[in-house]
mmCIF file of C-alpha atoms and ligand atoms in Angstrom:
data_model
loop_
_atom_site.group_PDB
_atom_site.id
_atom_site.type_symbol
_atom_site.label_atom_id
_atom_site.label_comp_id
_atom_site.label_asym_id
_atom_site.label_seq_id
_atom_site.Cartn_x
_atom_site.Cartn_y
_atom_site.Cartn_z
ATOM 1 C CA UNK I 1 6.112 -32.608 5.234
ATOM 2 C CA UNK I 2 4.071 -35.155 3.826
ATOM 3 C CA UNK I 3 2.160 -32.802 1.157
ATOM 4 C CA UNK I 4 5.555 -31.100 0.038
ATOM 5 C CA UNK I 5 6.914 -35.125 -0.580
ATOM 6 C CA UNK I 6 3.769 -35.893 -2.502
ATOM 7 C CA UNK I 7 4.310 -32.376 -4.559
ATOM 8 C CA UNK I 8 7.887 -32.989 -5.164
ATOM 9 C CA UNK I 9 7.076 -36.773 -6.491
ATOM 10 C CA UNK I 10 4.367 -35.532 -8.605
ATOM 11 C CA UNK I 11 6.734 -32.591 -10.189
ATOM 12 C CA UNK I 12 9.327 -35.243 -10.735
ATOM 13 C CA UNK I 13 6.633 -37.759 -12.611
ATOM 14 C CA UNK I 14 5.722 -35.150 -15.339
ATOM 15 C CA UNK I 15 8.478 -32.620 -15.612
ATOM 16 C CA UNK I 16 7.874 -28.787 -16.689
ATOM 17 C CA UNK I 17 9.689 -26.159 -17.820
ATOM 18 C CA UNK I 18 9.730 -23.322 -15.072
ATOM 19 C CA UNK I 19 11.040 -19.991 -15.774
ATOM 20 C CA UNK I 20 12.919 -17.895 -13.309
ATOM 21 C CA UNK I 21 13.268 -14.015 -14.257
ATOM 22 C CA UNK I 22 15.132 -12.914 -11.357
ATOM 23 C CA UNK I 23 17.960 -15.129 -13.015
ATOM 24 C CA UNK I 24 20.958 -13.894 -11.123
ATOM 25 C CA UNK I 25 19.528 -13.316 -7.770
ATOM 26 C CA UNK I 26 21.342 -15.340 -5.495
ATOM 27 C CA UNK I 27 18.855 -17.443 -3.798
ATOM 28 C CA UNK I 28 17.365 -18.104 -7.050
ATOM 29 C CA UNK I 29 20.617 -19.526 -8.371
ATOM 30 C CA UNK I 30 20.995 -21.844 -5.465
ATOM 31 C CA UNK I 31 17.551 -22.846 -5.606
ATOM 32 C CA UNK I 32 17.966 -23.601 -9.754
ATOM 33 C CA UNK I 33 20.836 -26.014 -8.780
ATOM 34 C CA UNK I 34 18.681 -27.790 -6.124
ATOM 35 C CA UNK I 35 15.599 -28.076 -8.501
ATOM 36 C CA UNK I 36 17.783 -29.441 -11.424
ATOM 37 C CA UNK I 37 19.610 -31.868 -9.335
ATOM 38 C CA UNK I 38 16.396 -33.170 -7.797
ATOM 39 C CA UNK I 39 14.917 -33.484 -11.333
ATOM 40 C CA UNK I 40 11.623 -31.266 -10.233
ATOM 41 C CA UNK I 41 11.528 -29.232 -13.382
ATOM 42 C CA UNK I 42 13.524 -27.864 -15.932
ATOM 43 C CA UNK I 43 14.494 -24.467 -15.101
ATOM 44 C CA UNK I 44 15.157 -21.492 -17.280
ATOM 45 C CA UNK I 45 16.801 -18.549 -16.016
ATOM 46 C CA UNK I 46 16.317 -15.024 -17.688
ATOM 47 C CA UNK I 47 18.847 -12.526 -17.581
ATOM 48 C CA UNK I 48 22.381 -11.318 -18.800
ATOM 49 C CA UNK I 49 24.272 -14.338 -19.554
ATOM 50 C CA UNK I 50 27.710 -13.414 -18.145
ATOM 51 C CA UNK I 51 26.419 -11.968 -14.845
ATOM 52 C CA UNK I 52 24.539 -15.114 -14.196
ATOM 53 C CA UNK I 53 27.683 -17.489 -14.959
ATOM 54 C CA UNK I 54 29.896 -14.967 -12.900
ATOM 55 C CA UNK I 55 27.437 -14.719 -9.957
ATOM 56 C CA UNK I 56 27.214 -18.744 -10.073
ATOM 57 C CA UNK I 57 30.916 -19.094 -10.196
ATOM 58 C CA UNK I 58 30.965 -16.822 -6.939
ATOM 59 C CA UNK I 59 28.628 -18.915 -5.268
ATOM 60 C CA UNK I 60 29.794 -22.203 -6.192
ATOM 61 C CA UNK I 61 26.700 -23.106 -7.908
ATOM 62 C CA UNK I 62 26.678 -25.558 -11.194
ATOM 63 C CA UNK I 63 24.702 -24.410 -13.863
ATOM 64 C CA UNK I 64 25.100 -27.408 -16.274
ATOM 65 C CA UNK I 65 22.037 -28.482 -18.047
ATOM 66 C CA UNK I 66 20.363 -25.034 -16.968
ATOM 67 C CA UNK I 67 18.841 -22.924 -19.876
ATOM 68 C CA UNK I 68 19.787 -19.280 -19.612
ATOM 69 C CA UNK I 69 17.573 -16.802 -21.606
ATOM 70 C CA UNK I 70 18.987 -13.589 -22.266
ATOM 71 C CA UNK I 71 16.310 -10.913 -23.318
ATOM 72 C CA UNK I 72 19.232 -9.046 -25.234
ATOM 73 C CA UNK I 73 20.238 -11.819 -27.687
ATOM 74 C CA UNK I 74 17.019 -13.860 -27.422
ATOM 75 C CA UNK I 75 15.887 -14.831 -30.857
ATOM 76 C CA UNK I 76 12.556 -15.139 -29.654
ATOM 77 C CA UNK I 77 12.597 -11.344 -28.586
ATOM 78 C CA UNK I 78 10.832 -10.403 -31.727
ATOM 79 C CA UNK I 79 7.909 -12.720 -31.466
ATOM 80 C CA UNK I 80 7.409 -11.861 -27.841
ATOM 81 C CA UNK I 81 7.443 -7.983 -28.856
ATOM 82 C CA UNK I 82 5.100 -8.589 -31.370
ATOM 83 C CA UNK I 83 2.498 -10.538 -29.335
ATOM 84 C CA UNK I 84 2.719 -8.132 -26.665
ATOM 85 C CA UNK I 85 1.922 -5.515 -28.843
ATOM 86 C CA UNK I 86 -0.996 -7.353 -30.436
ATOM 87 C CA UNK I 87 -2.135 -8.030 -26.688
ATOM 88 C CA UNK I 88 -1.856 -4.589 -25.687
ATOM 89 C CA UNK I 89 -2.477 -2.373 -28.698
ATOM 90 C CA UNK I 90 -5.986 -1.685 -27.614
ATOM 91 C CA UNK I 91 -4.752 -0.267 -24.702
ATOM 92 C CA UNK I 92 -2.519 2.287 -26.464
ATOM 93 C CA UNK I 93 0.569 -0.203 -26.542
ATOM 94 C CA UNK I 94 3.142 0.791 -29.626
ATOM 95 C CA UNK I 95 5.582 -1.453 -30.985
ATOM 96 C CA UNK I 96 8.552 1.051 -29.688
ATOM 97 C CA UNK I 97 6.862 0.864 -26.123
ATOM 98 C CA UNK I 98 6.375 -3.039 -26.404
ATOM 99 C CA UNK I 99 10.204 -3.346 -27.544
ATOM 100 C CA UNK I 100 11.041 -1.550 -24.209
ATOM 101 C CA UNK I 101 8.678 -3.233 -21.831
ATOM 102 C CA UNK I 102 9.308 -7.151 -23.141
ATOM 103 C CA UNK I 103 13.168 -6.739 -22.299
ATOM 104 C CA UNK I 104 12.037 -6.603 -18.660
ATOM 105 C CA UNK I 105 12.797 -9.998 -17.472
ATOM 106 C CA UNK I 106 9.484 -10.404 -15.789
ATOM 107 C CA UNK I 107 7.550 -9.596 -18.827
ATOM 108 C CA UNK I 108 10.137 -11.658 -21.059
ATOM 109 C CA UNK I 109 9.510 -14.579 -18.519
ATOM 110 C CA UNK I 110 5.642 -13.888 -18.857
ATOM 111 C CA UNK I 111 5.979 -13.788 -22.847
ATOM 112 C CA UNK I 112 7.883 -17.446 -22.567
ATOM 113 C CA UNK I 113 4.932 -18.757 -20.756
ATOM 114 C CA UNK I 114 2.331 -16.997 -23.054
ATOM 115 C CA UNK I 115 4.135 -18.606 -26.242
ATOM 116 C CA UNK I 116 4.653 -21.794 -24.659
ATOM 117 C CA UNK I 117 8.534 -21.696 -24.181
ATOM 118 C CA UNK I 118 8.026 -22.310 -20.651
ATOM 119 C CA UNK I 119 5.113 -23.843 -18.601
ATOM 120 C CA UNK I 120 5.278 -21.885 -15.825
ATOM 121 C CA UNK I 121 6.791 -19.021 -14.029
ATOM 122 C CA UNK I 122 8.125 -18.409 -10.354
ATOM 123 C CA UNK I 123 9.327 -14.619 -8.925
ATOM 124 C CA UNK I 124 9.248 -12.133 -6.096
ATOM 125 C CA UNK I 125 12.290 -12.939 -4.427
ATOM 126 C CA UNK I 126 13.252 -9.210 -5.331
ATOM 127 C CA UNK I 127 10.348 -7.840 -7.200
ATOM 128 C CA UNK I 128 6.798 -7.019 -5.497
ATOM 129 C CA UNK I 129 3.440 -8.980 -5.696
ATOM 130 C CA UNK I 130 2.247 -6.226 -8.103
ATOM 131 C CA UNK I 131 5.364 -6.386 -10.242
ATOM 132 C CA UNK I 132 4.348 -10.025 -10.761
ATOM 133 C CA UNK I 133 0.909 -9.538 -11.173
ATOM 134 C CA UNK I 134 0.788 -6.903 -13.678
ATOM 135 C CA UNK I 135 2.265 -8.915 -16.482
ATOM 136 C CA UNK I 136 0.542 -11.636 -15.599
ATOM 137 C CA UNK I 137 -2.913 -9.994 -15.826
ATOM 138 C CA UNK I 138 -2.164 -8.226 -19.164
ATOM 139 C CA UNK I 139 -0.244 -11.137 -20.776
ATOM 140 C CA UNK I 140 -1.745 -14.563 -19.432
ATOM 141 C CA UNK I 141 -5.259 -13.569 -18.191
ATOM 142 C CA UNK I 142 -7.738 -15.465 -16.467
ATOM 143 C CA UNK I 143 -8.330 -19.455 -17.414
ATOM 144 C CA UNK I 144 -11.474 -19.984 -19.483
ATOM 145 C CA UNK I 145 -14.714 -19.701 -16.888
ATOM 146 C CA UNK I 146 -12.668 -17.928 -14.237
ATOM 147 C CA UNK I 147 -13.495 -14.202 -13.429
ATOM 148 C CA UNK I 148 -10.613 -13.010 -11.259
ATOM 149 C CA UNK I 149 -7.204 -14.184 -10.639
ATOM 150 C CA UNK I 150 -6.693 -14.514 -6.670
ATOM 151 C CA UNK I 151 -4.113 -15.940 -4.212
ATOM 152 C CA UNK I 152 -3.818 -18.485 -1.688
ATOM 153 C CA UNK I 153 -1.373 -19.579 0.949
ATOM 154 C CA UNK I 154 -0.983 -23.409 2.420
ATOM 155 C CA UNK I 155 -0.594 -22.863 6.209
ATOM 156 C CA UNK I 156 1.173 -25.645 7.837
ATOM 157 C CA UNK I 157 0.501 -25.241 12.040
ATOM 158 C CA UNK I 158 2.932 -27.211 13.603
ATOM 159 C CA UNK I 159 1.393 -29.177 16.468
ATOM 160 C CA UNK I 160 -2.159 -28.132 15.720
ATOM 161 C CA UNK I 161 -5.235 -30.039 14.999
ATOM 162 C CA UNK I 162 -7.116 -27.078 13.241
ATOM 163 C CA UNK I 163 -8.134 -27.471 9.950
ATOM 164 C CA UNK I 164 -6.630 -30.784 8.092
ATOM 165 C CA UNK I 165 -4.259 -31.704 11.159
ATOM 166 C CA UNK I 166 -2.916 -28.087 11.243
ATOM 167 C CA UNK I 167 -2.719 -27.425 7.245
ATOM 168 C CA UNK I 168 -5.238 -24.911 6.174
ATOM 169 C CA UNK I 169 -5.479 -22.969 2.859
ATOM 170 C CA UNK I 170 -5.983 -19.140 3.205
ATOM 171 C CA UNK I 171 -7.407 -16.660 0.448
ATOM 172 C CA UNK I 172 -7.171 -13.947 -0.710
ATOM 173 C CA UNK I 173 -4.494 -12.821 1.168
ATOM 174 C CA UNK I 174 -2.235 -11.043 -1.595
ATOM 175 C CA UNK I 175 -4.354 -9.870 -4.687
ATOM 176 C CA UNK I 176 -7.805 -8.560 -4.545
ATOM 177 C CA UNK I 177 -7.727 -5.310 -2.198
ATOM 178 C CA UNK I 178 -11.635 -5.370 -1.736
ATOM 179 C CA UNK I 179 -13.451 -7.964 -4.113
ATOM 180 C CA UNK I 180 -17.055 -7.527 -4.652
ATOM 181 C CA UNK I 181 -19.298 -10.289 -3.316
ATOM 182 C CA UNK I 182 -19.281 -11.948 -6.913
ATOM 183 C CA UNK I 183 -15.495 -11.898 -6.676
ATOM 184 C CA UNK I 184 -15.347 -13.238 -3.169
ATOM 185 C CA UNK I 185 -17.523 -16.091 -4.425
ATOM 186 C CA UNK I 186 -15.024 -16.690 -7.093
ATOM 187 C CA UNK I 187 -12.163 -16.798 -4.725
ATOM 188 C CA UNK I 188 -13.760 -19.111 -2.371
ATOM 189 C CA UNK I 189 -14.728 -21.732 -5.387
ATOM 190 C CA UNK I 190 -11.230 -21.297 -6.577
ATOM 191 C CA UNK I 191 -9.532 -22.131 -3.450
ATOM 192 C CA UNK I 192 -11.995 -25.094 -2.856
ATOM 193 C CA UNK I 193 -10.769 -26.420 -5.910
ATOM 194 C CA UNK I 194 -7.142 -25.568 -5.395
ATOM 195 C CA UNK I 195 -7.890 -27.629 -2.256
ATOM 196 C CA UNK I 196 -9.095 -30.829 -4.103
ATOM 197 C CA UNK I 197 -6.977 -30.360 -6.998
ATOM 198 C CA UNK I 198 -3.582 -29.727 -5.641
ATOM 199 C CA UNK I 199 -3.523 -30.412 -2.139
ATOM 200 C CA UNK I 200 -6.005 -33.677 -2.424
ATOM 201 C CA UNK I 201 -8.200 -32.868 0.520
ATOM 202 C CA UNK I 202 -11.861 -32.327 0.849
ATOM 203 C CA UNK I 203 -12.510 -28.859 1.163
ATOM 204 C CA UNK I 204 -14.685 -27.248 3.964
ATOM 205 C CA UNK I 205 -14.797 -23.880 3.081
ATOM 206 C CA UNK I 206 -15.738 -20.983 5.656
ATOM 207 C CA UNK I 207 -16.469 -17.570 4.260
ATOM 208 C CA UNK I 208 -15.059 -15.530 7.294
ATOM 209 C CA UNK I 209 -16.452 -12.247 8.849
ATOM 210 C CA UNK I 210 -17.115 -10.729 12.381
ATOM 211 C CA UNK I 211 -20.246 -12.035 12.507
ATOM 212 C CA UNK I 212 -21.889 -15.760 12.813
ATOM 213 C CA UNK I 213 -24.753 -16.565 10.910
ATOM 214 C CA UNK I 214 -26.539 -13.162 11.648
ATOM 215 C CA UNK I 215 -24.873 -12.291 14.955
ATOM 216 C CA UNK I 216 -24.345 -8.851 13.441
ATOM 217 C CA UNK I 217 -25.713 -6.580 11.026
ATOM 218 C CA UNK I 218 -23.492 -4.342 8.490
ATOM 219 C CA UNK I 219 -23.024 -3.626 5.118
ATOM 220 C CA UNK I 220 -19.660 -5.710 5.286
ATOM 221 C CA UNK I 221 -21.473 -8.616 6.609
ATOM 222 C CA UNK I 222 -23.651 -8.535 3.799
ATOM 223 C CA UNK I 223 -21.165 -8.785 1.442
ATOM 224 C CA UNK I 224 -19.923 -12.086 2.927
ATOM 225 C CA UNK I 225 -23.512 -13.473 3.303
ATOM 226 C CA UNK I 226 -24.055 -12.635 -0.555
ATOM 227 C CA UNK I 227 -21.003 -14.310 -1.611
ATOM 228 C CA UNK I 228 -21.720 -17.540 0.843
ATOM 229 C CA UNK I 229 -25.345 -17.561 -1.278
ATOM 230 C CA UNK I 230 -23.744 -17.119 -4.871
ATOM 231 C CA UNK I 231 -21.034 -19.558 -4.557
ATOM 232 C CA UNK I 232 -23.564 -22.076 -2.681
ATOM 233 C CA UNK I 233 -25.714 -21.585 -5.613
ATOM 234 C CA UNK I 234 -23.017 -21.892 -8.213
ATOM 235 C CA UNK I 235 -21.024 -24.922 -6.856
ATOM 236 C CA UNK I 236 -23.676 -26.887 -4.956
ATOM 237 C CA UNK I 237 -21.185 -30.097 -5.087
ATOM 238 C CA UNK I 238 -18.915 -27.939 -2.477
ATOM 239 C CA UNK I 239 -18.892 -27.270 1.292
ATOM 240 C CA UNK I 240 -19.277 -24.038 1.747
ATOM 241 C CA UNK I 241 -20.687 -22.206 4.644
ATOM 242 C CA UNK I 242 -20.648 -18.698 6.137
ATOM 243 C CA UNK I 243 -20.668 -15.910 7.527
ATOM 244 C CA UNK I 244 -18.474 -17.248 10.104
ATOM 245 C CA UNK I 245 -16.271 -15.964 12.653
ATOM 246 C CA UNK I 246 -12.606 -17.397 12.638
ATOM 247 C CA UNK I 247 -13.551 -19.470 16.107
ATOM 248 C CA UNK I 248 -16.782 -20.888 14.871
ATOM 249 C CA UNK I 249 -14.853 -21.672 11.528
ATOM 250 C CA UNK I 250 -12.206 -24.097 13.107
ATOM 251 C CA UNK I 251 -13.215 -24.513 17.068
ATOM 252 C CA UNK I 252 -15.955 -27.318 17.102
ATOM 253 C CA UNK I 253 -17.264 -26.394 20.686
ATOM 254 C CA UNK I 254 -17.832 -22.742 19.552
ATOM 255 C CA UNK I 255 -19.299 -23.958 16.202
ATOM 256 C CA UNK I 256 -21.722 -26.055 18.105
ATOM 257 C CA UNK I 257 -22.897 -22.937 20.232
ATOM 258 C CA UNK I 258 -22.821 -20.208 17.248
ATOM 259 C CA UNK I 259 -23.621 -22.608 14.203
ATOM 260 C CA UNK I 260 -25.097 -25.845 15.072
ATOM 261 C CA UNK I 261 -26.568 -26.500 11.846
ATOM 262 C CA UNK I 262 -23.412 -25.710 9.569
ATOM 263 C CA UNK I 263 -21.600 -28.566 7.864
ATOM 264 C CA UNK I 264 -18.459 -26.663 7.723
ATOM 265 C CA UNK I 265 -18.134 -24.752 11.097
ATOM 266 C CA UNK I 266 -16.008 -26.324 13.793
ATOM 267 C CA UNK I 267 -14.166 -27.969 10.981
ATOM 268 C CA UNK I 268 -13.091 -25.608 7.862
ATOM 269 C CA UNK I 269 -10.042 -26.303 6.576
ATOM 270 C CA UNK I 270 -10.163 -23.619 3.707
ATOM 271 C CA UNK I 271 -10.479 -19.923 5.160
ATOM 272 C CA UNK I 272 -11.580 -17.138 2.865
ATOM 273 C CA UNK I 273 -11.025 -13.516 4.405
ATOM 274 C CA UNK I 274 -13.485 -10.733 2.954
ATOM 275 C CA UNK I 275 -10.944 -8.701 1.956
ATOM 276 C CA UNK I 276 -6.963 -8.023 1.504
ATOM 277 C CA UNK I 277 -6.278 -6.463 4.979
ATOM 278 C CA UNK I 278 -7.900 -9.075 6.808
ATOM 279 C CA UNK I 279 -6.340 -11.603 4.610
ATOM 280 C CA UNK I 280 -2.725 -10.387 4.772
ATOM 281 C CA UNK I 281 -3.071 -9.543 8.169
ATOM 282 C CA UNK I 282 -4.437 -12.828 9.145
ATOM 283 C CA UNK I 283 -1.837 -15.215 7.543
ATOM 284 C CA UNK I 284 0.997 -13.245 9.024
ATOM 285 C CA UNK I 285 -0.555 -13.444 12.292
ATOM 286 C CA UNK I 286 -0.647 -17.163 12.163
ATOM 287 C CA UNK I 287 2.970 -17.479 10.600
ATOM 288 C CA UNK I 288 4.315 -15.009 13.293
ATOM 289 C CA UNK I 289 2.328 -16.196 16.644
ATOM 290 C CA UNK I 290 2.126 -19.876 15.939
ATOM 291 C CA UNK I 291 5.352 -20.424 13.844
ATOM 292 C CA UNK I 292 3.481 -21.439 10.996
ATOM 293 C CA UNK I 293 4.964 -22.124 7.499
ATOM 294 C CA UNK I 294 2.966 -20.331 5.076
ATOM 295 C CA UNK I 295 3.693 -21.591 1.652
ATOM 296 C CA UNK I 296 2.749 -18.664 -1.181
ATOM 297 C CA UNK I 297 1.128 -16.808 -2.222
ATOM 298 C CA UNK I 298 0.289 -19.030 -5.018
ATOM 299 C CA UNK I 299 -2.022 -17.762 -7.770
ATOM 300 C CA UNK I 300 -4.943 -19.128 -8.647
ATOM 301 C CA UNK I 301 -7.312 -18.546 -11.731
ATOM 302 C CA UNK I 302 -4.493 -17.506 -14.350
ATOM 303 C CA UNK I 303 -4.557 -19.485 -17.598
ATOM 304 C CA UNK I 304 -1.109 -20.707 -17.034
ATOM 305 C CA UNK I 305 0.578 -20.939 -13.725
ATOM 306 C CA UNK I 306 2.842 -18.083 -12.416
ATOM 307 C CA UNK I 307 3.407 -17.506 -8.947
ATOM 308 C CA UNK I 308 5.118 -15.170 -6.651
ATOM 309 C CA UNK I 309 7.510 -15.455 -3.572
ATOM 310 C CA UNK I 310 7.839 -13.449 -0.586
ATOM 311 C CA UNK I 311 10.824 -11.063 -0.641
ATOM 312 C CA UNK I 312 12.355 -12.473 2.362
ATOM 313 C CA UNK I 313 11.964 -16.356 0.882
ATOM 314 C CA UNK I 314 14.784 -18.556 1.153
ATOM 315 C CA UNK I 315 16.338 -20.757 -1.544
ATOM 316 C CA UNK I 316 14.491 -23.774 -0.128
ATOM 317 C CA UNK I 317 11.058 -21.892 -0.476
ATOM 318 C CA UNK I 318 11.883 -21.205 -4.000
ATOM 319 C CA UNK I 319 12.392 -24.644 -4.561
ATOM 320 C CA UNK I 320 8.772 -25.625 -3.061
ATOM 321 C CA UNK I 321 7.025 -22.914 -5.098
ATOM 322 C CA UNK I 322 8.899 -23.970 -8.430
ATOM 323 C CA UNK I 323 7.402 -27.741 -7.586
ATOM 324 C CA UNK I 324 3.988 -26.172 -6.897
ATOM 325 C CA UNK I 325 4.111 -24.365 -9.958
ATOM 326 C CA UNK I 326 5.212 -27.466 -12.123
ATOM 327 C CA UNK I 327 2.622 -29.506 -10.592
ATOM 328 C CA UNK I 328 -0.371 -26.560 -11.383
ATOM 329 C CA UNK I 329 1.442 -26.901 -15.037
ATOM 330 C CA UNK I 330 0.708 -30.545 -15.606
ATOM 331 C CA UNK I 331 -3.255 -30.113 -15.673
HETATM 332 N N1 ACO E 1 -8.258 -10.760 -11.818
HETATM 333 C C1 ACO E 1 -8.261 -10.879 -13.116
HETATM 334 N N2 ACO E 1 -7.960 -9.667 -13.652
HETATM 335 C C2 ACO E 1 -7.646 -8.657 -12.930
HETATM 336 C C3 ACO E 1 -7.590 -8.517 -11.751
HETATM 337 C C4 ACO E 1 -7.632 -9.927 -10.819
HETATM 338 N N3 ACO E 1 -7.453 -10.109 -9.637
HETATM 339 N N4 ACO E 1 -7.208 -7.434 -11.041
HETATM 340 C C5 ACO E 1 -6.793 -6.474 -12.137
HETATM 341 N N5 ACO E 1 -7.008 -7.250 -13.486
HETATM 342 C C6 ACO E 1 -7.066 -6.660 -14.491
HETATM 343 C C7 ACO E 1 -7.751 -5.540 -15.293
HETATM 344 O O1 ACO E 1 -8.944 -5.669 -15.430
HETATM 345 C C8 ACO E 1 -6.717 -5.070 -16.183
HETATM 346 O O2 ACO E 1 -7.037 -5.541 -17.366
HETATM 347 P P1 ACO E 1 -6.801 -4.966 -18.830
HETATM 348 O O3 ACO E 1 -5.659 -4.007 -18.824
HETATM 349 O O4 ACO E 1 -6.814 -5.793 -19.622
HETATM 350 O O5 ACO E 1 -7.860 -3.761 -19.011
HETATM 351 C C9 ACO E 1 -5.441 -5.501 -15.541
HETATM 352 O O6 ACO E 1 -5.588 -6.732 -14.798
HETATM 353 C C10 ACO E 1 -4.689 -4.391 -14.981
HETATM 354 O O7 ACO E 1 -5.358 -3.951 -14.095
HETATM 355 P P2 ACO E 1 -4.966 -2.646 -13.288
HETATM 356 O O8 ACO E 1 -6.274 -2.153 -12.618
HETATM 357 O O9 ACO E 1 -4.395 -1.580 -14.324
HETATM 358 O O10 ACO E 1 -4.098 -3.015 -12.213
HETATM 359 P P3 ACO E 1 -3.554 -2.890 -11.157
HETATM 360 O O11 ACO E 1 -2.743 -1.731 -10.924
HETATM 361 O O12 ACO E 1 -5.011 -2.246 -10.204
HETATM 362 O O13 ACO E 1 -3.037 -3.754 -10.315
HETATM 363 C C11 ACO E 1 -2.717 -5.893 -8.859
HETATM 364 C C12 ACO E 1 -3.348 -5.013 -10.191
HETATM 365 C C13 ACO E 1 -1.417 -5.813 -9.186
HETATM 366 C C14 ACO E 1 -3.342 -7.019 -8.819
HETATM 367 C C15 ACO E 1 -3.255 -4.685 -7.526
HETATM 368 O O14 ACO E 1 -4.739 -4.944 -7.213
HETATM 369 C C16 ACO E 1 -2.531 -4.879 -6.456
HETATM 370 O O15 ACO E 1 -1.545 -4.248 -6.459
HETATM 371 N N6 ACO E 1 -3.033 -5.709 -5.490
HETATM 372 C C17 ACO E 1 -2.279 -5.867 -4.236
HETATM 373 C C18 ACO E 1 -0.984 -6.531 -4.328
HETATM 374 C C19 ACO E 1 -0.284 -6.383 -3.004
HETATM 375 O O16 ACO E 1 0.205 -5.417 -2.792
HETATM 376 N N7 ACO E 1 -0.332 -7.439 -2.324
HETATM 377 C C20 ACO E 1 -0.233 -7.598 -0.709
HETATM 378 C C21 ACO E 1 1.348 -7.999 -0.514
HETATM 379 S S1 ACO E 1 1.571 -9.561 -0.836
HETATM 380 C C22 ACO E 1 2.153 -10.378 0.551
HETATM 381 O O17 ACO E 1 2.003 -9.811 1.556
HETATM 382 C C23 ACO E 1 2.588 -11.522 0.265
#
């Protein structure tokens, strides 16, 4: 896969420290060894040292050169507790509560990223998306000038010509249940920037709906229309258009009929879904029916990169998401 090769090479060229808070999980351990061997990142496993070492032995995984951070014995725990308390005291956090919370590997890993003991974090082989996002939103927060954290998938559709020779970015399929039109505009802009900066493609962004250029009237369509106008106004340098039905967005013949004046219709390579139900269902439909590879959900908009895995992920998926996270950390 050409894109993944490029990203692996980019990750190797400027190695970053990526923390894996599910340190005693089998696929994570296998992935950690591979990441270390390939030189994609400096991995830090979080968890009980004895449990991790025993599990690695059972699996025949070599952990030489891989750091293990054990919240129970870490000399950084106090600093993490204090910082977490400071960040959340206005929300009713106490030092006692913070001491308990920060020992949770996901919070511990997130604090490592916050205090620059790691450059990024990848989790989700065991935990849910919400489990990863909550500490991220509370601790890392959004990057300057970014109003909302969202997610994207890189979809690789074998044998397809749609998008960029079968590669498309889908967003938001994992984070915001029902974005406002302002948030939808922000999600479109963030995904366009991700397409440019991470995937190195010229983004053509379609704002998806069940209506194409006024063919239907409904408050749900209005939201997409307003988001499109706002995104265009905020970023006139980007190719963003809508509202578009999926076929008008990616099929040239349909686009010629339904949206002949659009500079995106028929050739979109970034698809923005109006809400999480359509986005989540949409990516899974393509993944299953078209046998597409779905890389993600990757997060965008955080001040520092933290990324999720699907609980059904393989160790190779973890390797790829770590490489992507390392490249996100380079900027
Ligand atoms: N961007 C930026 N900040 C946000 C966002 C966002 N998207 N969402 C919430 N926040 C902020 C809030 O303002 C709040 O800040 P504060 O505590 O400093 O005031 C903080 O984050 C926590 O917000 P809550 O509303 O308490 O968090 P919530 O319990 O709603 O959880 C979450 C947020 C986890 C993102 C939730 O919306 C969620 O569960 N989303 C869906 C995740 C999911 O299940 N995805 C589908 C499965 S994934 C898959 O299939 C691949």
